[in-house]
């Protein structure tokens, strides 16, 4: 009997496929078997692409066996490997709802660039994962199609907005998943589900085909079982794209992770503003313990200050909704998506938008519209942009002193359903530690560093200077070489 | 005695010009003629505002915009910013138009206009890049009313050119608009066709008491599809506002349309309905940074603009103000004129000018094509005029030949031969015709000898007729005069 294929890391899967230890079909079927068992209780997917995926797995197997006979042409790096994709990223021919009724039935005729690059690398899309509507939320409770549940405890949220992707990797529905991060939407669900999640530098990965929420903040991110897996995926999706003018024309570094767990010479900044009263005790304990581990591995720990941290939340909730208010204006029922019929043109707008958008989306559209209005622009949006510059400068100054910054991902572990859903402000506070990296555009990596008393995962967030993803990978990989948190998966998912 | 108050009009113009690029402003869709193309034939996910797509700036549009801005003597911003202008309408797929707001492409330019009052400098406030919207067609059929959306035009590059309120009359407004159109055409960025809507002119009109510093309330006139409508609507609007003020009433700030049949402006939208566009910097596009060297290269390659070319034609070729203006209004005509003179520098510029603006324009107008150098190469006209100059053909034959050249595409020399229009300058032959005509008309000769000198003109016509129009008229005249004087002398002897 073969080992459980769904436990294998990416490098083991790549090896196994190439050496014909197992086939792509066997790998995919192992994941599908788990989906069949646990998806009813987790609801990680909005669309399952099983049939097409199986056909593609068979094609991959043919290609692999041909390659084994004649290995002159190299195989694509991700050949035969399943991938889950957050439903705000377009996959040509598959539905893309963004967790919203307003895009029900919409099938994009184009791939997101990140998706296209992974398909070209041989990946097989297993399904589209659940998300808060238009990525607005921190729990997936805002999905119009029902929430996703946390595989560690189905009574708790998986985080959000990329909760479906995080849960899919944690529940071993897929070895890899794409998410997006506008204010923490990769890092926070990664922490809540105990997996590794990366938010790259803004401009590193093309946003083409990522359905926009806050365009100056949105980044395509990745989930995986380990830093090594995520770094591999990052290498494949990154790099400039002619379809996205905000991508930066920099070569993607070839990440070579050292097997020596040494962090000699690495300076790790610990920002005092991230360790304040109000964060859960167990989080502080686990995060401090992880920082101690970095020190044991040779890193130098430096206390630093990011003085404008406290403004990140109000600044974010002016800029992101302002951009969203414009980005979501195109959903009018005129060209695609459902239309609520009406006699007069304006009534089509009112009814379609009024009935198809959820409460949180409407709340943010109103916030943003207000912040941009004549007479308020300078006081709100204009001021927020200025403070955003100060927050960015905080990070620039910090990275003169240190190589990476270590901090909690969120003030709590995965909370219970409904705990924050009637209190938008409490929900917004969930993102208080993740928002600054989006506002500054710097990369952030979340990795699991322990559990709370309830058995829910705790994550740490490592932030780096612009385009310094490699530094984050080296540090986090060294940590994972000497710890086993990332190898733990929920073994008993409650069945529905 | 009550003196009537004097009023002054203060007018600024907002002009939208589509830029004649091959592809749209932010995607690779082809730019098609939106008045004739099949609806929605040039549309892609980007210009249709599909989820997740992003704009990418068309560098060619930037270049054309910079070219116009430089032609208008503007300062080009080394860094300019795109902005979103937000409003809902089904012809605007994204729900916002990508435009420029706080940091436009260029500012502080000028355009010299000429009116019956002489030359005047009109200041240009700003020039910025944006994208056009789609087009709605409203249908009312069988009791059903609905609208059709055509996105062919959505995303076509537009240049907005805003003047300072330096214009004071309908005549100046027309002159400004025409001059600006000529600049756009010289820069080869726009055909200047108001009918097709590729050029749209919107005047802002206000009046104030003469000498008063404070500006009056302004109205904006939209949907003007000819220069005549522009001039008439502004004249009407100035008069309307003056009458309101004279009656002690107020001018309302509003957007007006123009009813071309009734000749009146009509309310379209009042100020209360004005939009709050909620402009903010476009996060999908980085600031537009222009390289200084690149701008200078565009400046070096700027065409000579109509006003300067007109002045040069006057001093270099000795043309009249009128001739110079007619020849320089269109770049292709001016180029053609200079090309003819380059090929045949011995020709008189005045003669060439007359042939182009007289004969050639006439023939092209008859054909209904407008001036088109493709239908008669400059070299071909030069050759014909050289033949005329040499005396191979006379003026009348040359006109016939010119028409034939355009129709057949054949060369002058060939047609002169083929049509037998070679001018006869042989004195002996002409002398023969003169004698024949005079001997055949004894009554007229008699009248001439009795002092009716004008008969000689009639006799000249008869000789030319005899020659089938081909005789060299100069030689005919000399020989005829000589013959008639001979008769006179005989009579006196």
mmCIF file of N, CA, C and O in Angstrom, chain A residues 311-340:
data_model
loop_
_atom_site.group_PDB
_atom_site.id
_atom_site.type_symbol
_atom_site.label_atom_id
_atom_site.label_comp_id
_atom_site.label_asym_id
_atom_site.label_seq_id
_atom_site.Cartn_x
_atom_site.Cartn_y
_atom_site.Cartn_z
ATOM 1 N N UNK A 311 -2.316 53.647 12.406
ATOM 2 C CA UNK A 311 -3.137 54.308 11.376
ATOM 3 C C UNK A 311 -3.466 53.389 10.199
ATOM 4 O O UNK A 311 -4.232 53.758 9.314
ATOM 5 N N UNK A 312 -2.838 52.211 10.189
ATOM 6 C CA UNK A 312 -3.017 51.336 9.026
ATOM 7 C C UNK A 312 -4.485 50.981 8.812
ATOM 8 O O UNK A 312 -4.974 50.986 7.681
ATOM 9 N N UNK A 313 -5.181 50.699 9.904
ATOM 10 C CA UNK A 313 -6.576 50.269 9.768
ATOM 11 C C UNK A 313 -7.460 51.362 9.161
ATOM 12 O O UNK A 313 -8.112 51.143 8.139
ATOM 13 N N UNK A 314 -7.477 52.575 9.757
ATOM 14 C CA UNK A 314 -8.299 53.623 9.111
ATOM 15 C C UNK A 314 -7.839 53.963 7.699
ATOM 16 O O UNK A 314 -8.683 54.230 6.837
ATOM 17 N N UNK A 315 -6.538 53.960 7.458
ATOM 18 C CA UNK A 315 -6.050 54.288 6.117
ATOM 19 C C UNK A 315 -6.537 53.235 5.118
ATOM 20 O O UNK A 315 -7.040 53.557 4.045
ATOM 21 N N UNK A 316 -6.399 51.973 5.517
ATOM 22 C CA UNK A 316 -6.849 50.887 4.643
ATOM 23 C C UNK A 316 -8.339 51.004 4.346
ATOM 24 O O UNK A 316 -8.768 50.851 3.198
ATOM 25 N N UNK A 317 -9.132 51.289 5.387
ATOM 26 C CA UNK A 317 -10.577 51.324 5.179
ATOM 27 C C UNK A 317 -11.052 52.618 4.527
ATOM 28 O O UNK A 317 -12.253 52.834 4.388
ATOM 29 N N UNK A 318 -10.127 53.466 4.118
ATOM 30 C CA UNK A 318 -10.475 54.560 3.202
ATOM 31 C C UNK A 318 -10.017 54.222 1.790
ATOM 32 O O UNK A 318 -10.757 54.360 0.826
ATOM 33 N N UNK A 319 -8.766 53.737 1.676
ATOM 34 C CA UNK A 319 -8.204 53.513 0.334
ATOM 35 C C UNK A 319 -8.852 52.312 -0.355
ATOM 36 O O UNK A 319 -9.272 52.408 -1.512
ATOM 37 N N UNK A 320 -8.932 51.185 0.351
ATOM 38 C CA UNK A 320 -9.470 49.986 -0.305
ATOM 39 C C UNK A 320 -10.935 50.185 -0.730
ATOM 40 O O UNK A 320 -11.278 49.909 -1.881
ATOM 41 N N UNK A 321 -11.798 50.702 0.149
ATOM 42 C CA UNK A 321 -13.174 50.926 -0.314
ATOM 43 C C UNK A 321 -13.265 51.967 -1.427
ATOM 44 O O UNK A 321 -14.097 51.838 -2.320
ATOM 45 N N UNK A 322 -12.421 53.007 -1.387
ATOM 46 C CA UNK A 322 -12.455 54.018 -2.452
ATOM 47 C C UNK A 322 -12.184 53.345 -3.791
ATOM 48 O O UNK A 322 -12.912 53.544 -4.769
ATOM 49 N N UNK A 323 -11.120 52.549 -3.841
ATOM 50 C CA UNK A 323 -10.793 51.858 -5.091
ATOM 51 C C UNK A 323 -11.887 50.856 -5.455
ATOM 52 O O UNK A 323 -12.266 50.729 -6.620
ATOM 53 N N UNK A 324 -12.412 50.184 -4.420
ATOM 54 C CA UNK A 324 -13.468 49.199 -4.675
ATOM 55 C C UNK A 324 -14.711 49.865 -5.255
ATOM 56 O O UNK A 324 -15.368 49.316 -6.136
ATOM 57 N N UNK A 325 -15.025 51.062 -4.766
ATOM 58 C CA UNK A 325 -16.247 51.725 -5.240
ATOM 59 C C UNK A 325 -16.178 51.934 -6.753
ATOM 60 O O UNK A 325 -17.199 51.858 -7.438
ATOM 61 N N UNK A 326 -14.988 52.184 -7.274
ATOM 62 C CA UNK A 326 -14.833 52.316 -8.730
ATOM 63 C C UNK A 326 -14.722 50.941 -9.383
ATOM 64 O O UNK A 326 -15.353 50.675 -10.410
ATOM 65 N N UNK A 327 -13.931 50.039 -8.768
ATOM 66 C CA UNK A 327 -13.725 48.722 -9.380
ATOM 67 C C UNK A 327 -15.024 47.937 -9.546
ATOM 68 O O UNK A 327 -15.166 47.145 -10.474
ATOM 69 N N UNK A 328 -15.948 48.130 -8.633
ATOM 70 C CA UNK A 328 -17.179 47.349 -8.679
ATOM 71 C C UNK A 328 -18.306 48.052 -9.437
ATOM 72 O O UNK A 328 -19.417 47.551 -9.513
ATOM 73 N N UNK A 329 -17.980 49.218 -10.013
ATOM 74 C CA UNK A 329 -19.008 49.954 -10.759
ATOM 75 C C UNK A 329 -19.406 49.217 -12.037
ATOM 76 O O UNK A 329 -20.494 49.407 -12.552
ATOM 77 N N UNK A 330 -18.496 48.360 -12.539
ATOM 78 C CA UNK A 330 -18.776 47.688 -13.812
ATOM 79 C C UNK A 330 -19.851 46.616 -13.693
ATOM 80 O O UNK A 330 -20.358 46.158 -14.706
ATOM 81 N N UNK A 331 -20.163 46.214 -12.478
ATOM 82 C CA UNK A 331 -21.185 45.167 -12.320
ATOM 83 C C UNK A 331 -22.550 45.818 -12.315
ATOM 84 O O UNK A 331 -23.077 46.203 -11.276
ATOM 85 N N UNK A 332 -23.101 45.959 -13.522
ATOM 86 C CA UNK A 332 -24.334 46.716 -13.676
ATOM 87 C C UNK A 332 -25.421 45.900 -14.360
ATOM 88 O O UNK A 332 -26.506 46.401 -14.629
ATOM 89 N N UNK A 333 -25.126 44.642 -14.656
ATOM 90 C CA UNK A 333 -26.138 43.810 -15.302
ATOM 91 C C UNK A 333 -26.328 44.113 -16.776
ATOM 92 O O UNK A 333 -27.250 43.593 -17.391
ATOM 93 N N UNK A 334 -25.477 44.958 -17.338
ATOM 94 C CA UNK A 334 -25.667 45.335 -18.741
ATOM 95 C C UNK A 334 -24.978 44.343 -19.682
ATOM 96 O O UNK A 334 -25.572 43.869 -20.638
ATOM 97 N N UNK A 335 -23.712 44.030 -19.403
ATOM 98 C CA UNK A 335 -22.944 43.239 -20.375
ATOM 99 C C UNK A 335 -22.796 41.768 -19.995
ATOM 100 O O UNK A 335 -22.633 40.917 -20.842
ATOM 101 N N UNK A 336 -22.741 41.454 -18.699
ATOM 102 C CA UNK A 336 -22.560 40.066 -18.258
ATOM 103 C C UNK A 336 -23.118 39.956 -16.853
ATOM 104 O O UNK A 336 -23.394 40.965 -16.211
ATOM 105 N N UNK A 337 -23.257 38.728 -16.414
ATOM 106 C CA UNK A 337 -23.828 38.509 -15.090
ATOM 107 C C UNK A 337 -25.339 38.687 -15.149
ATOM 108 O O UNK A 337 -25.885 39.123 -16.157
ATOM 109 N N UNK A 338 -26.025 38.312 -14.079
ATOM 110 C CA UNK A 338 -27.490 38.392 -14.093
ATOM 111 C C UNK A 338 -27.965 39.843 -14.088
ATOM 112 O O UNK A 338 -27.265 40.724 -13.612
ATOM 113 N N UNK A 339 -29.153 40.041 -14.661
ATOM 114 C CA UNK A 339 -29.747 41.382 -14.665
ATOM 115 C C UNK A 339 -31.136 41.297 -14.058
ATOM 116 O O UNK A 339 -31.923 40.434 -14.419
ATOM 117 N N UNK A 340 -31.410 42.188 -13.110
ATOM 118 C CA UNK A 340 -32.777 42.278 -12.610
ATOM 119 C C UNK A 340 -33.533 43.201 -13.545
ATOM 120 O O UNK A 340 -33.257 44.387 -13.592
#
